[in-house]
Short mmCIF file of C-alpha atoms and ligand atoms in Angstrom, two decimals:
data_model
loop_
_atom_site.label_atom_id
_atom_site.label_comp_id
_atom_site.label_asym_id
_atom_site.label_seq_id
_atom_site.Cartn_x
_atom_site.Cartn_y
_atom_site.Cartn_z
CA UNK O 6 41.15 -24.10 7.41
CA UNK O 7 37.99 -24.17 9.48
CA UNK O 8 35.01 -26.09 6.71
CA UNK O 9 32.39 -22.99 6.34
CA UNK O 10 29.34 -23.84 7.74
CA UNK O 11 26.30 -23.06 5.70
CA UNK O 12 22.61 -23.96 5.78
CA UNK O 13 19.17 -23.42 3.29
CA UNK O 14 17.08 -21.04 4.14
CA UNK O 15 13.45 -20.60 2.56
CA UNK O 16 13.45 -17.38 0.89
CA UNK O 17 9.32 -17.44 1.35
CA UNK O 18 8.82 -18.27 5.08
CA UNK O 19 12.31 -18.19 6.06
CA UNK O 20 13.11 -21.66 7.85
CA UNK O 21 16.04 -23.42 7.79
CA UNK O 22 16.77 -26.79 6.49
CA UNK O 23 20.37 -28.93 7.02
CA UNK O 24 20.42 -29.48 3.31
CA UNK O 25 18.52 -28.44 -0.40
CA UNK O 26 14.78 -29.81 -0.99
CA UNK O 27 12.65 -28.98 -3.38
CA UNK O 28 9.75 -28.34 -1.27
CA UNK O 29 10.11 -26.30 1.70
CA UNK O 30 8.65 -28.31 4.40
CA UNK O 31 7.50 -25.46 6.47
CA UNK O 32 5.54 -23.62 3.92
CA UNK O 33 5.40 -26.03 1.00
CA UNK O 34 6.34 -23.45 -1.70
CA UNK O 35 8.43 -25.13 -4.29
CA UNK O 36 12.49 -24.42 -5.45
CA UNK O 37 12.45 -21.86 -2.48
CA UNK O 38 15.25 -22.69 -0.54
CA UNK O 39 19.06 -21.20 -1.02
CA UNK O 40 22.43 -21.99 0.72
CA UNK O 41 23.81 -19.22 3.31
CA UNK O 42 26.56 -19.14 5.14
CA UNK O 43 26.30 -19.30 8.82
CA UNK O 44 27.30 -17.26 11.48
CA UNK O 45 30.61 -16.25 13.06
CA UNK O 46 30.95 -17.79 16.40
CA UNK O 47 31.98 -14.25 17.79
CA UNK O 48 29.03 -11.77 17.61
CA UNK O 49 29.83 -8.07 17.05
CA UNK O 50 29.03 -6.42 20.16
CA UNK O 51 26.67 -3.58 19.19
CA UNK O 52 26.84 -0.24 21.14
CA UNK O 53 23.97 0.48 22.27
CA UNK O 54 22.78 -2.59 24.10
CA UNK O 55 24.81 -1.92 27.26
CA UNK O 56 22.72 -2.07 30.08
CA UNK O 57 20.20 -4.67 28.42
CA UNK O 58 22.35 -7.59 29.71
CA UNK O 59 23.01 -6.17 33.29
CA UNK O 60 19.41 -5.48 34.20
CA UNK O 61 17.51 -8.64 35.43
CA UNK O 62 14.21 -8.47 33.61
CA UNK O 63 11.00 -9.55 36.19
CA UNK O 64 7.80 -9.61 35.08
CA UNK O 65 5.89 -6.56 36.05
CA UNK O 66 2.01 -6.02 36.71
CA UNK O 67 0.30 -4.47 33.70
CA UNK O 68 -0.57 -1.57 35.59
CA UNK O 69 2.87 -0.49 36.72
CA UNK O 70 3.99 -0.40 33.08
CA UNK O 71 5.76 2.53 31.92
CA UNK O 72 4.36 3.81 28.90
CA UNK O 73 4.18 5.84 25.64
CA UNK O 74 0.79 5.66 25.04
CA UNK O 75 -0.28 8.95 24.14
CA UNK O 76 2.95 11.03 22.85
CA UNK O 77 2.66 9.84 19.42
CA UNK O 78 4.64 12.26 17.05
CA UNK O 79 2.70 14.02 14.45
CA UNK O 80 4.72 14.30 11.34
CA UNK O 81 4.17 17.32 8.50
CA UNK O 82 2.66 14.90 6.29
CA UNK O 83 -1.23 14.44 6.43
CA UNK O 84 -1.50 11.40 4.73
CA UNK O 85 1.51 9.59 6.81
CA UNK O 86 -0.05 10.18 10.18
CA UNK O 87 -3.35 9.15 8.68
CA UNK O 88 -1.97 5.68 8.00
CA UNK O 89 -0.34 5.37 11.23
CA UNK O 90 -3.43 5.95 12.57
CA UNK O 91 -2.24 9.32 14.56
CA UNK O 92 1.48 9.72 14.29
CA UNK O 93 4.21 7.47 14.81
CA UNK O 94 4.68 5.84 18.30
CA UNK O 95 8.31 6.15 19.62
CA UNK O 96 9.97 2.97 19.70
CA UNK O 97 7.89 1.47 16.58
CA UNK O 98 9.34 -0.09 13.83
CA UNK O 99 7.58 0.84 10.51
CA UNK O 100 8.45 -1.36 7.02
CA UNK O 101 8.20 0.19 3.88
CA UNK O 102 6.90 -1.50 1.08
CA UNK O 103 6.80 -0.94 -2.60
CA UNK O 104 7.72 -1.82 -6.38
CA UNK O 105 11.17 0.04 -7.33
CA UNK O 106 10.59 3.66 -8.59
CA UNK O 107 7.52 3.99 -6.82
CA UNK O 108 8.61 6.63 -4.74
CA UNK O 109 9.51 5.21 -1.24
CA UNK O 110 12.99 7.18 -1.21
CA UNK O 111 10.93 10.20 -2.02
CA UNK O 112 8.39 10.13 0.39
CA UNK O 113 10.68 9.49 2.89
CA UNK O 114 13.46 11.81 2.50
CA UNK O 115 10.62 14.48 2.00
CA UNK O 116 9.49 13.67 5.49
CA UNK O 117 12.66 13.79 6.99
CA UNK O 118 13.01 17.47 5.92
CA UNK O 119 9.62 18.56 6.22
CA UNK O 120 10.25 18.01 10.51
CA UNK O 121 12.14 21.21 11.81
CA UNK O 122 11.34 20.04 15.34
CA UNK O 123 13.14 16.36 14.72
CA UNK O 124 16.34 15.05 14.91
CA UNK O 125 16.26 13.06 11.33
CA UNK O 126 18.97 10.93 10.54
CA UNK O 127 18.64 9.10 7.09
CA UNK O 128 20.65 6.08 6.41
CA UNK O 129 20.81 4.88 2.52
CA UNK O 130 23.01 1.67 1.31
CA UNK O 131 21.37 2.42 -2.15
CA UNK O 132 22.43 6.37 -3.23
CA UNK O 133 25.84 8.51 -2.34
CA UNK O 134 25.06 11.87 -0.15
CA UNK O 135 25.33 13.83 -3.22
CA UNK O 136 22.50 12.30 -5.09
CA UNK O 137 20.22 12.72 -1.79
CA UNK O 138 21.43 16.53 -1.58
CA UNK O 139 20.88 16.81 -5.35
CA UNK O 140 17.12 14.97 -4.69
CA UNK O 141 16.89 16.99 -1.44
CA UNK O 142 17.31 20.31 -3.43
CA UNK O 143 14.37 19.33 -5.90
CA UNK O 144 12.13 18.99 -3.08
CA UNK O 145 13.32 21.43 -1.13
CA UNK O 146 14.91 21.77 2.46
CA UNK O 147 14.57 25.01 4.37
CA UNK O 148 13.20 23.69 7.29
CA UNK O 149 15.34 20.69 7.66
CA UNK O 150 16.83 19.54 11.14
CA UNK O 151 18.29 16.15 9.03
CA UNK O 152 21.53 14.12 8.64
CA UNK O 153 22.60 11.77 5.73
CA UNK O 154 24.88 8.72 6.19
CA UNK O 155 25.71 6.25 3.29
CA UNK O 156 26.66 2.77 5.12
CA UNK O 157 25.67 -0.07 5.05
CA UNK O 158 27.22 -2.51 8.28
CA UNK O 159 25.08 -2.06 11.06
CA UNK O 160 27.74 -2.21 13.62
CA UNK O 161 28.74 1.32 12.09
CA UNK O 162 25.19 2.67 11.77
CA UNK O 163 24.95 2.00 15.31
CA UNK O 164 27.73 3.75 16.33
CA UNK O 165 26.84 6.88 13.92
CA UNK O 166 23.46 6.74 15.46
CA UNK O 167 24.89 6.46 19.22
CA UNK O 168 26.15 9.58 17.99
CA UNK O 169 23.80 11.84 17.08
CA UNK O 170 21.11 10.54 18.80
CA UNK O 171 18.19 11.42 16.26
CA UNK O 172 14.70 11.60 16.92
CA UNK O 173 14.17 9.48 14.24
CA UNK O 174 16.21 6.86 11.89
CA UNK O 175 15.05 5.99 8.32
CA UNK O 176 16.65 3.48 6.93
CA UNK O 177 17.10 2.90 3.23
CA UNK O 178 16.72 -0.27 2.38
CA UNK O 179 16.55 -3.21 4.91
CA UNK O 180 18.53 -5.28 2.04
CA UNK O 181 21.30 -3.19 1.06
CA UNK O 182 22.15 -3.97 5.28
CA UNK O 183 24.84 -6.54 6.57
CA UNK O 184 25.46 -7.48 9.80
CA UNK O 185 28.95 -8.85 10.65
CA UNK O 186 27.72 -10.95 12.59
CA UNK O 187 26.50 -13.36 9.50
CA UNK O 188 28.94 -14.05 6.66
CA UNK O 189 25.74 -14.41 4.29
CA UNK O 190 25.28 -11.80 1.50
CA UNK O 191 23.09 -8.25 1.96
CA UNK O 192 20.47 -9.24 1.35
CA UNK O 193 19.82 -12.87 1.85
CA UNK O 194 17.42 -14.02 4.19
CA UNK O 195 19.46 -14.61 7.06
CA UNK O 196 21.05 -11.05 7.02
CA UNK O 197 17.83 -9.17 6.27
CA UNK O 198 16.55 -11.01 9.27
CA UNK O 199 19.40 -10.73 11.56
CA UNK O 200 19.83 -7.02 10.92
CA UNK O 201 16.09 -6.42 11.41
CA UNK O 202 16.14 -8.25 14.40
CA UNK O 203 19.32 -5.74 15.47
CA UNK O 204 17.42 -2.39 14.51
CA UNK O 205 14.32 -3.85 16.41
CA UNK O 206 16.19 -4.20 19.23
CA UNK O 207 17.77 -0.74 19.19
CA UNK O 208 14.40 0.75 18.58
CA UNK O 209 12.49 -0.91 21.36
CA UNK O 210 15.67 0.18 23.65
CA UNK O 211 16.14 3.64 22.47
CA UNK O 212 12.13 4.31 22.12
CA UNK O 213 14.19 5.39 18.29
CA UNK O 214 11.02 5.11 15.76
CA UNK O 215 12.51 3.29 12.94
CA UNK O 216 11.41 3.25 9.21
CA UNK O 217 12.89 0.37 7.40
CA UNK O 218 12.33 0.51 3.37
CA UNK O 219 12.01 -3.04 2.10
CA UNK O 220 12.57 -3.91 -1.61
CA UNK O 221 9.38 -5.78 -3.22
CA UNK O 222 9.40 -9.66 -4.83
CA UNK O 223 7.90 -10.12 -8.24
CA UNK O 224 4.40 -11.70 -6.79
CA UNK O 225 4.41 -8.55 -4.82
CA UNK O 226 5.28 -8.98 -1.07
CA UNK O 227 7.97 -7.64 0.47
CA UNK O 228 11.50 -9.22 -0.13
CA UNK O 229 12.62 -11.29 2.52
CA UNK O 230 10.60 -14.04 5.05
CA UNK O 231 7.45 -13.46 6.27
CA UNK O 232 9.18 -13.20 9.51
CA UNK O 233 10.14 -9.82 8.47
CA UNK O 234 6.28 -8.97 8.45
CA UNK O 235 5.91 -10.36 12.02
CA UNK O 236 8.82 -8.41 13.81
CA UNK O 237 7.93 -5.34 12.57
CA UNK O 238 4.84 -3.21 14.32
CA UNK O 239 3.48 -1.85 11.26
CA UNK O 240 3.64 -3.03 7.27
CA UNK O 241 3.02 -0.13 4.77
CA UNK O 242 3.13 -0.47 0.91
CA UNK O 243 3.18 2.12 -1.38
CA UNK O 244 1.32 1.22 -4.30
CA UNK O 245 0.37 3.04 -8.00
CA UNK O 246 0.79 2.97 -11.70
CA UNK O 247 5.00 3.95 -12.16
CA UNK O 248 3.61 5.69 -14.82
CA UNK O 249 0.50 7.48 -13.56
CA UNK O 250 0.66 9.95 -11.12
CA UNK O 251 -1.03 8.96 -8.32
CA UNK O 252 0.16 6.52 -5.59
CA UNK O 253 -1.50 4.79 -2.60
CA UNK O 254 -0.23 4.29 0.68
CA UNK O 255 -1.95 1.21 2.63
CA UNK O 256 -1.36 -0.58 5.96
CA UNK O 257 -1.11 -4.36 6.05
CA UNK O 258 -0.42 -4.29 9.23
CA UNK O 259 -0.63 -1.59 11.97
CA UNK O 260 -0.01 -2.87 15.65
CA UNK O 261 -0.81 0.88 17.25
CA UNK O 262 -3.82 1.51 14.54
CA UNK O 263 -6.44 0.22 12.11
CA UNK O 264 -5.70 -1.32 8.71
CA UNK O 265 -8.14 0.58 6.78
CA UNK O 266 -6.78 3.57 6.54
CA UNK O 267 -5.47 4.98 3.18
CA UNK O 268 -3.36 7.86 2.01
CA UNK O 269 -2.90 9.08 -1.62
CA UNK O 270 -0.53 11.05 -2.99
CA UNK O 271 0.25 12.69 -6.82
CA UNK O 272 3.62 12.61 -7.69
CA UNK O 273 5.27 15.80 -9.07
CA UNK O 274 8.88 17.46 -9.84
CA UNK O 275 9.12 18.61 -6.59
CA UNK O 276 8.41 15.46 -4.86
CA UNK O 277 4.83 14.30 -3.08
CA UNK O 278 1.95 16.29 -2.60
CA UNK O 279 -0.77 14.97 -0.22
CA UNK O 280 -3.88 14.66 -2.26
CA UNK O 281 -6.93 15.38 0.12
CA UNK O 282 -9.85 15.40 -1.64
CA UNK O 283 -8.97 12.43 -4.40
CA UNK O 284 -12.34 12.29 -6.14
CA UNK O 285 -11.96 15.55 -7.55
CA UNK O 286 -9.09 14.40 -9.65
CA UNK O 287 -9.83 11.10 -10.53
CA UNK O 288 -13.25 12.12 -12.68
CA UNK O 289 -12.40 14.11 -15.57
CA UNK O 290 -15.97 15.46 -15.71
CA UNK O 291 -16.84 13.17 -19.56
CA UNK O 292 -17.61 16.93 -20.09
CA UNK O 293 -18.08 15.79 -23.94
CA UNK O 294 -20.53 13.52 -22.43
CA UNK O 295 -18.72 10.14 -24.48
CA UNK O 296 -20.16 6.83 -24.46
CA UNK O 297 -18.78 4.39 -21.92
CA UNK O 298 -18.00 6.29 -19.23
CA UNK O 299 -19.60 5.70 -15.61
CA UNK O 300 -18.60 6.87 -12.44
CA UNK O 301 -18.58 4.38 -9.27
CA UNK O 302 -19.19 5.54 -6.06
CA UNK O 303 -16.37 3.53 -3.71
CA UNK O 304 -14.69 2.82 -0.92
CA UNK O 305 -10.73 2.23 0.05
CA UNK O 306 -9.99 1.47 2.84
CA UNK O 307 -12.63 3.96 4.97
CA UNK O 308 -11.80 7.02 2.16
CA UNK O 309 -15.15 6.92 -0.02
CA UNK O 310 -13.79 8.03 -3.68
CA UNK O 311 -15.46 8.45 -6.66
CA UNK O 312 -13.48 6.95 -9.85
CA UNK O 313 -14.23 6.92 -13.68
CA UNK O 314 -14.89 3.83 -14.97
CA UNK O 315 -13.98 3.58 -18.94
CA UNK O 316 -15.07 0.70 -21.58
CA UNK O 317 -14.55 0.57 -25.15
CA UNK O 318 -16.77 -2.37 -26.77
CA UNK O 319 -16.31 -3.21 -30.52
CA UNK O 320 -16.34 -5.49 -33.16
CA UNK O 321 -13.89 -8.22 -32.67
CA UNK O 322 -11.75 -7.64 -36.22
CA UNK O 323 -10.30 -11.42 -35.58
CA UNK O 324 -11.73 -14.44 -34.86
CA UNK O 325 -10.54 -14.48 -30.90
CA UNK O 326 -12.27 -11.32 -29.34
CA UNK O 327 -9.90 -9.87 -27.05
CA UNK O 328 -10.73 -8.76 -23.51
CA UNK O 329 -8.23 -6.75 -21.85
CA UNK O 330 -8.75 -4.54 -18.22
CA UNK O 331 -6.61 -2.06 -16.45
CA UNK O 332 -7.33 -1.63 -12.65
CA UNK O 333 -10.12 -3.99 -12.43
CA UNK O 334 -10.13 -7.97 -12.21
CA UNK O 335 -9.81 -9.66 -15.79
CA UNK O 336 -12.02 -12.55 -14.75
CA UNK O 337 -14.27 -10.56 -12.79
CA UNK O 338 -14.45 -8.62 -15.66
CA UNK O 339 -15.01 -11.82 -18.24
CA UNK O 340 -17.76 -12.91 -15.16
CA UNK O 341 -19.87 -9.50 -15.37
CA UNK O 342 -19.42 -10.05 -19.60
CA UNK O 343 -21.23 -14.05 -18.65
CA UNK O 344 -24.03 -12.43 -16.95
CA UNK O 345 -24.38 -9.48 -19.50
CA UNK O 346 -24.82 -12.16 -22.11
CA UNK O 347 -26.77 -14.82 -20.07
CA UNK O 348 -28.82 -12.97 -17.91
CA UNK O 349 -29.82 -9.80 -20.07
CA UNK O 350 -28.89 -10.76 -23.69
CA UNK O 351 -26.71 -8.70 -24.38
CA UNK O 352 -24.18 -10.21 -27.55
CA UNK O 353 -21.08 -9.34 -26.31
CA UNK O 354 -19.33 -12.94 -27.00
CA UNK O 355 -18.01 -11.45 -30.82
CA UNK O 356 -16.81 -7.99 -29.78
CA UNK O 357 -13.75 -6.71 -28.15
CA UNK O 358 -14.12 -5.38 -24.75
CA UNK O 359 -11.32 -3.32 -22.94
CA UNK O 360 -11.99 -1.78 -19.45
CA UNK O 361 -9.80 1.03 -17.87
CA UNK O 362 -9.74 2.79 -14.67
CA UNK O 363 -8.96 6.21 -14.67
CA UNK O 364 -5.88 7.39 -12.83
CA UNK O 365 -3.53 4.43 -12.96
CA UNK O 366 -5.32 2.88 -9.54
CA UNK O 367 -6.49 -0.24 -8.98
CA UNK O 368 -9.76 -1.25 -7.21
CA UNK O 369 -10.83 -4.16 -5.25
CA UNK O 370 -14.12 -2.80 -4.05
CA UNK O 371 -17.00 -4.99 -5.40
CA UNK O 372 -19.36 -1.90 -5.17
CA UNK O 373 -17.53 -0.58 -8.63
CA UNK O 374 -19.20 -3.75 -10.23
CA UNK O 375 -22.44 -1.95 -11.81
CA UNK O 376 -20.39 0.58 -13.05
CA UNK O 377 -18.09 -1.12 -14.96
CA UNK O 378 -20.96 -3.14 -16.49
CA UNK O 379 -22.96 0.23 -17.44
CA UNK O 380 -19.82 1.66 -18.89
CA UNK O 381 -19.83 -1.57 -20.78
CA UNK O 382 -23.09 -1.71 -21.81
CA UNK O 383 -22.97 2.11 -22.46
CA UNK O 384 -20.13 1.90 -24.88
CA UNK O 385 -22.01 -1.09 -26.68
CA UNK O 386 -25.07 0.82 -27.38
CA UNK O 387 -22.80 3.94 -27.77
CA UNK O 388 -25.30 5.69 -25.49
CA UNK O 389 -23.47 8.01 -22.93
CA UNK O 390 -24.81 7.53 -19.51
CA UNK O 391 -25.25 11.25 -17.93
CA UNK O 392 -22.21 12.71 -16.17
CA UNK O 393 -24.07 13.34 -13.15
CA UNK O 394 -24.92 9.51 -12.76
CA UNK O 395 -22.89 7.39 -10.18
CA UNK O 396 -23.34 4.04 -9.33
CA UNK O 397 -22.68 1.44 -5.86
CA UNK O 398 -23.74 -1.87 -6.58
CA UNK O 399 -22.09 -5.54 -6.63
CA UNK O 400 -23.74 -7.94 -9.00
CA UNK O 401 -24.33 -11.56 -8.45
CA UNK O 402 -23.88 -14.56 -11.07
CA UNK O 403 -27.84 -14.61 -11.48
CA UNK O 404 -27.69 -10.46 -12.67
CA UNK O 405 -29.12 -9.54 -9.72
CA UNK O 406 -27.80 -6.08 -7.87
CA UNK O 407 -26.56 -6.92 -4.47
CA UNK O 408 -26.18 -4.06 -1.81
CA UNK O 409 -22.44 -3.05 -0.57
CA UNK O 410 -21.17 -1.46 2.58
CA UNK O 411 -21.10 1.67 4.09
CA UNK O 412 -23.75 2.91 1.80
CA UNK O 413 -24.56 5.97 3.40
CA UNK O 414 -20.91 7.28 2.98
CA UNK O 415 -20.90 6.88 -0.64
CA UNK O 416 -23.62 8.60 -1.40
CA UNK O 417 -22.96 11.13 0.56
CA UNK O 418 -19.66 11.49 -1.51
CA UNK O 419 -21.76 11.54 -4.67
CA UNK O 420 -23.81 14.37 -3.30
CA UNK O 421 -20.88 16.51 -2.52
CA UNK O 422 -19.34 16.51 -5.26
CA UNK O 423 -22.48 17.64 -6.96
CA UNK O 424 -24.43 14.01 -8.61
CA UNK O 425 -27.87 14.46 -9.13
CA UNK O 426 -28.42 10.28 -9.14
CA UNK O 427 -26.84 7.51 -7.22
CA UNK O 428 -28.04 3.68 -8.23
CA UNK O 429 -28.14 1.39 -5.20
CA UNK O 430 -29.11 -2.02 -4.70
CA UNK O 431 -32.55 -1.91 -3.84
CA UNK O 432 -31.32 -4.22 -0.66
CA UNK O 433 -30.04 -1.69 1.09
CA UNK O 434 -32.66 -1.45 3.63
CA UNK O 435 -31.16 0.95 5.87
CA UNK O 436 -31.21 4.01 3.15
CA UNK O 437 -34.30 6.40 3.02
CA UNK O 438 -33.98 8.22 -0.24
CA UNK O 439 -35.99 11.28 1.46
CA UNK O 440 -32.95 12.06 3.58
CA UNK O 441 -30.55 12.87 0.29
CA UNK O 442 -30.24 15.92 -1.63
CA UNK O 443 -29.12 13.84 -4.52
CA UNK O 444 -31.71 11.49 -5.95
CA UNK O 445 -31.19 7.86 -4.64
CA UNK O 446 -32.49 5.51 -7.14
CA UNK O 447 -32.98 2.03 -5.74
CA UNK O 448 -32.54 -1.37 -8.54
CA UNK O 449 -32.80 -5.13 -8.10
CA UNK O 450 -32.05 -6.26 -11.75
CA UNK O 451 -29.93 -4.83 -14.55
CA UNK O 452 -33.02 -4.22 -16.40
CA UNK O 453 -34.12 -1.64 -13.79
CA UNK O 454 -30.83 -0.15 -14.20
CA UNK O 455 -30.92 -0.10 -17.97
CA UNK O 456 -34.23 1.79 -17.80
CA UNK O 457 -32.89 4.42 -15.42
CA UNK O 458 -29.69 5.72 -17.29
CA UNK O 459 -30.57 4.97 -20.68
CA UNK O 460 -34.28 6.41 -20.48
P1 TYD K 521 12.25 6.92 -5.74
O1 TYD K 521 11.87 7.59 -4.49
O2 TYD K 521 13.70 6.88 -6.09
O3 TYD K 521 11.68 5.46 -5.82
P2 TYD K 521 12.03 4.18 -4.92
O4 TYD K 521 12.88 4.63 -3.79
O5 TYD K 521 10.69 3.65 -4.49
O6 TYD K 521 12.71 3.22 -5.81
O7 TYD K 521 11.41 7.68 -6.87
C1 TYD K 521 11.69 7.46 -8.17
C2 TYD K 521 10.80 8.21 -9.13
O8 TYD K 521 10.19 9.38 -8.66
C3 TYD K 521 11.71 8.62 -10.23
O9 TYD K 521 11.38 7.84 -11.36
C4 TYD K 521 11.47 10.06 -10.47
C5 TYD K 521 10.29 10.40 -9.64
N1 TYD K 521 10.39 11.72 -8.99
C6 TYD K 521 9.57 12.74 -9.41
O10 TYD K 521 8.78 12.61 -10.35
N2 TYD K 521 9.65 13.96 -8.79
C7 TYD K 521 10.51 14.19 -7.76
O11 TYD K 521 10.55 15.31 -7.21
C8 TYD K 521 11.36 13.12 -7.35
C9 TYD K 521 12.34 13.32 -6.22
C10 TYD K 521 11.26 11.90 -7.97
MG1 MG K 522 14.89 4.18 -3.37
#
């Protein structure tokens, strides 16, 4: 019997080494690399890619270039064609990102029915047809022009798909694939590339746009090499609390459209709904006006949103007071508690400090720094701040309150939904307060701050 060839592949970065190291020498990422089996000398000859081999290919001027520029297709869902950046472009092949039970199956399947005037076809290695008709039913299908198909070789996907020709393939997930081509598992890294590389062929042939759903690691990127992230034209994770309601849907990578563009969504029974105007949900109002409660005025992506900030400072009952933070940096949360102490002496070092966005979502804008330190400083004093207060700020190591971008949107977000104060850095230059309904308060120090909300 033939020996079975086999060789390690880094499960981070995907190269391959003759035999096991402990450091990958490509990415230097410790105890990454695994044995797979190699290929089959015979290739399984794939349907679709019959004139690819018979057609001399010639370099052609730029000019003379065939195109698909401008026929993007809009799909029925707002919020998808928002992070495409206009549609999808035919031929492009979208990855999927997310943690499991996130809703990528949902979204998905609820855009393949929502498109009466496309041929769906949706492929899934990880439920039977019945559970997608069952999960179909719940969101509902009138309109539906879409096919199901539970398989998982490629070689028989491709034939399905040669087929019925749809206007669009979603395929459910990129790791429940295998290629017969490779002997290798489903879902090793040598089958998750080769049958990526496969689908991106067909789709670049067949000007098919693909969406590939890729399973997520435990650090958080998607399963699989980075090469994955490279072949594909654009990277989209779905992100959000499992147990909240609302999710986010980001681009990491968008070949035919910007980056910064962010949907949201608010999971219900009957699937998705496109949320539209997100700061409306994610401030309750603090109608009882509480303590500790400020609202920030910022920015995802290019959406400006305004979120509730929530702190709860007391009395440490043990020795060790405990600092805990959901949706905002711990240690950028322990550095604002430094400055509170050193800079403004405030005695925060024996109480207990916990910190909690509202909604489940998490925020990397530094312009939601002053308001998690008024909603901090607020719950300390037990003085509510006013519900008609929001705050865009960062704040530096020495206290002081440095300006953020795009200023002029966030306030204008604030006045919309009805503020009657925003607090800026008083280093934003560019902002004339005249030119606001709402009142724009400009601060250098905490101090000035203090004095503003707290009278
Ligand atoms: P799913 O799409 O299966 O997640 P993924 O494919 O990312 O693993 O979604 C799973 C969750 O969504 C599940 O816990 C139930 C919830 N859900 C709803 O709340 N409402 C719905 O209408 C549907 C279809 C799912
Ligand atoms: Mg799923």
């Amino acid at each position: 019997m033939a020996k079975v060839k086999t060789a390690f592949f880094c499960q981070n970065c995907g190269a391959q080494a003759p035999q096991w190291v402990g450091k990958c020498s490509s990415c230097n990422e410790w105890n990454t690399l695994v044995e797979e089996v190699l290929e089959k000398s015979n290739k399984a000859k794939i349907p679709f890619s019959s004139n690819s081999d018979k057609r001399a290919v010639k370099p052609q001027k730029i000019d003379e270039i065939t195109h698909y520029k401008e026929d993007r297709i809009a799909l029925s869902d707002g919020e998808l064609n928002r992070v495409l950046g206009g549609g999808i472009v035919p031929g492009s092949l979208i990855l999927f990102g997310g943690e499991p039970g996130i809703g990528k199956s949902t979204l998905l399947l609820q855009t393949a029915l929502k498109q009466p005037k496309l041929k769906v076809l949706y492929i899934s290695g990880e439920e039977s047809e019945q559970q997608i008709s069952m999960r179909a039913d719940r969101i509902g299908k009138k309109e539906a022009n879409c096919y199901v198909l539970t398989e998982t070789s490629t070689t028989n996907i491709f034939r399905q798909v040669d087929d019925i020709k749809p206007d669009l393939l979603i395929i459910d997930s990129i790791q429940t694939l295998h290629t017969p081509s490779i002997e290798s598992s489903p879902g090793s890294i040598s089958q998750v590339r080769e049958c990526t590389a496969e689908i991106l062929q067909f789709a670049k042939q067949t000007a098919t746009p693909v969406f590939l759903i890729g399973h997520i690691t435990k650090e958080g990127g998607i399963a699989g090499p980075k090469v994955l992230e490279h072949m594909v034209d654009a990277v989209l994770q779905f992100e959000g609390d499992r147990n909240h309601l609302y999710r986010l849907l980001r681009t990491t990578k968008n070949r035919f459209g910007s980056t910064n563009e962010l949907g949201i969504y608010e999971m219900t029974g009957t699937g998705l709904r496109e949320v539209e105007n997100p700061s409306e949900i994610l401030i309750s109002g603090n109608t009882e006006n509480l303590s500790g409660i400020s609202i920030a005025s910022t920015i995802e992506g290019i959406r400006p949103m305004l979120i509730e900030v929530q702190a709860l400072v007391s009395t440490a009952a043990y020795g060790t007071p405990q600092r805990s933070s959901t949706g905002f940096d711990l240690r950028r949360m322990n550095m604002l508690l430094a400055v509170l102490e050193k800079r403004c002496g405030f005695k925060l070092g024996a109480k207990d400090v916990f910190l909690n966005i509202a909604g489940g979502i998490k925020v990397d804008d530094p312009a939601i720094d002053l308001a998690v330190v008024s909603a901090i400083m607020s719950s300390n004093a037990d003085i509510p701040i006013g519900s008609k207060v929001s705050l865009a700020a960062e704040i530096g190591l020495s206290g002081e309150i440095r300006p953020v971008n795009r200023v002029d949107q966030r306030i204008h977000e604030a006045q919309k939904l009805g503020f009657e104060k925003i607090i800026i850095s008083k280093s934003n230059t560019g902002i004339k307060p005249e030119n606001y309904d709402i009142e724009v308060i400009k601060c250098g120090k905490i101090e000035e701050v203090v004095q503003n909300i707290f009278g």
